[in-house]
XYZ file of C-alpha atoms in Angstrom:
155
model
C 0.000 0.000 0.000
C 1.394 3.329 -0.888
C 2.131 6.175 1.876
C -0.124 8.694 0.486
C 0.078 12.209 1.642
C -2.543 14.405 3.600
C -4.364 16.927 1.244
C -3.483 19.909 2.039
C -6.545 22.287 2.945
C -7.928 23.511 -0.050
C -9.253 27.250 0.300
C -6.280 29.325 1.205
C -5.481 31.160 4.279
C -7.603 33.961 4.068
C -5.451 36.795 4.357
C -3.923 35.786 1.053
C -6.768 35.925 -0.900
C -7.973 39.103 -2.696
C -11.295 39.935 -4.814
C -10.135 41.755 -8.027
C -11.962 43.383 -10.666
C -12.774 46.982 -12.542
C -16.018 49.091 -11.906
C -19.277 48.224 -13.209
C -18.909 51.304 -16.198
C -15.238 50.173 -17.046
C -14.173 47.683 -19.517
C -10.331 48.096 -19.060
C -9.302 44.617 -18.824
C -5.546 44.580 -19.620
C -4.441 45.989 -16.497
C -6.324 44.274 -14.252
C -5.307 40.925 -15.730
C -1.376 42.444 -15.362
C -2.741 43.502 -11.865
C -3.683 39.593 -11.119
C -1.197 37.900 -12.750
C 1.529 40.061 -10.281
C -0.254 39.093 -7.138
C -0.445 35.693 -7.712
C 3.497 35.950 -8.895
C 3.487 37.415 -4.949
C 1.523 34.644 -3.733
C -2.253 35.562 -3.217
C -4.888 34.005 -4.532
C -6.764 36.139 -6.143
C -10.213 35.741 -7.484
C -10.924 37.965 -10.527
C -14.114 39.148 -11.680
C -12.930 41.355 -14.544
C -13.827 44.313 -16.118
C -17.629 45.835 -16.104
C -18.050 44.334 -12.240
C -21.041 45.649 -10.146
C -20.848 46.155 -6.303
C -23.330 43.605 -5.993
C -20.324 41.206 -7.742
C -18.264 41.833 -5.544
C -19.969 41.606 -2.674
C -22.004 37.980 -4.030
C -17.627 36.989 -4.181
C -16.837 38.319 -0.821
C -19.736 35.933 0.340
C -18.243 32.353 -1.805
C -15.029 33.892 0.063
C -15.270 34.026 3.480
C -12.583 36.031 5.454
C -11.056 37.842 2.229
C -8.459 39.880 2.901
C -9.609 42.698 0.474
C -10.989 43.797 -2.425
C -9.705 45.492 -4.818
C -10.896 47.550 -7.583
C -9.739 49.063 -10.535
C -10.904 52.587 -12.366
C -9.497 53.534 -15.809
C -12.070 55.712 -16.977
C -13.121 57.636 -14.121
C -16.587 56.749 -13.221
C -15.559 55.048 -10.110
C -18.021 57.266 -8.112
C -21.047 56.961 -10.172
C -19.726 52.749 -10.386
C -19.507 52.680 -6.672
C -23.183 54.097 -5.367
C -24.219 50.828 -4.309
C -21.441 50.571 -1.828
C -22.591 52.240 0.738
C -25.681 50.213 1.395
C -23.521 46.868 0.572
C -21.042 47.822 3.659
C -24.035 48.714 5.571
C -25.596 45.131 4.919
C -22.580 43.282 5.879
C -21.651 42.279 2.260
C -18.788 43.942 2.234
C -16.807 43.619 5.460
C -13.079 43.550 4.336
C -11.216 46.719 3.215
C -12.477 48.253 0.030
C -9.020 49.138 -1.962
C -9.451 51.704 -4.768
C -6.737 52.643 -8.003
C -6.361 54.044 -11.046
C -8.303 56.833 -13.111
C -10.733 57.967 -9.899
C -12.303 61.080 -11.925
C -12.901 62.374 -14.999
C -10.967 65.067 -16.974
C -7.239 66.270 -16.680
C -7.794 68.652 -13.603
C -7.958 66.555 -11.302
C -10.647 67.784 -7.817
C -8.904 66.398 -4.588
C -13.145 66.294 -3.388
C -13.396 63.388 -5.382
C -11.268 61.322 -3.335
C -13.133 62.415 0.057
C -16.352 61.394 -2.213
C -14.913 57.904 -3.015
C -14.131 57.843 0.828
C -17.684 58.691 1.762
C -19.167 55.741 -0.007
C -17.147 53.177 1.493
C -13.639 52.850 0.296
C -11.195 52.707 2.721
C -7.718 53.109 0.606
C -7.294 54.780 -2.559
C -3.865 54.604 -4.445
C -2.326 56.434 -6.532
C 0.010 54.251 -7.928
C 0.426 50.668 -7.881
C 3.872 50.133 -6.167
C 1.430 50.947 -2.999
C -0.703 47.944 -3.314
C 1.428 44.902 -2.139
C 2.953 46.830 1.403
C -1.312 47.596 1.973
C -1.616 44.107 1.311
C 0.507 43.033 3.599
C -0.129 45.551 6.364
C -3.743 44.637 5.769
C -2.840 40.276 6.210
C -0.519 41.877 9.289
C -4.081 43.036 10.953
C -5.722 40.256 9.664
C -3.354 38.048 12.512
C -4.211 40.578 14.778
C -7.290 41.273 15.314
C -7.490 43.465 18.127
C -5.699 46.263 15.639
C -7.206 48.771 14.373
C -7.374 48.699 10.335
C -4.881 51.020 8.893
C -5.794 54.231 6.754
């Protein structure tokens, strides 16, 4: 009789998985396929939903998902607060209980209103970035909470 190893658990730890995908309006899919591909080069398991993604999407994955460490979502052409109006009453249902990560093109036109970012924070999202060499440090400060609970989530 062979010596046949214990399966390993099958669904992750949960601070290494990550809901990905781009706002409901937005069909920029090359970037957010670069974005995936680089996080699961880093190790995270991410579960992509792609471009054109409702909140409700997001929050039905959250659900399959329980414990995820985040989710993040991408805006390219900057309709992420107009994409992002069902938030607030997703957070406020439970649905959305992890941190809400924002990037990319958060507004429309070249002059860019720092309002809109206190808007995006208003419905719900609790980091925005600016650029994407800021995503993987959140990440990990956000799996560094994750362990430890009785710490405060970082802004």
């Amino acid at each position: 009789m062979r010596n046949v190893p214990a399966q390993a658990d099958p669904r992750p730890p949960a601070h290494d998985v990550v809901v990905l995908g781009v706002t409901a309006s937005d069909a920029h899919a090359v970037a957010n396929q670069l974005i995936a591909h680089h996080l699961r080069a880093e190790g995270y398991t991410v579960i992509n939903l792609g471009a054109c993604t409702p909140v409700s999407e997001f929050a039905r994955a959250v659900r399959e998902h329980p414990g995820v460490l985040a989710v993040l979502i991408g805006s390219l052409n900057g309709h992420a607060h107009h994409d992002l109006r069902d938030l607030p009453a997703a957070r406020a249902a439970g649905d959305l209980p992890c941190p809400v990560v924002l990037g990319g093109n958060l507004s429309v036109g070249s002059r860019k209103d720092p309002s809109a970012l206190d808007r995006l924070r208003r419905l719900g999202v609790d980091h925005i970035l600016t650029d994407l060499d800021q995503l993987l440090p959140l990440l990990r400060e956000l799996a560094r909470r994750a362990a430890q609970p009785h710490l405060p989530d970082a802004a």
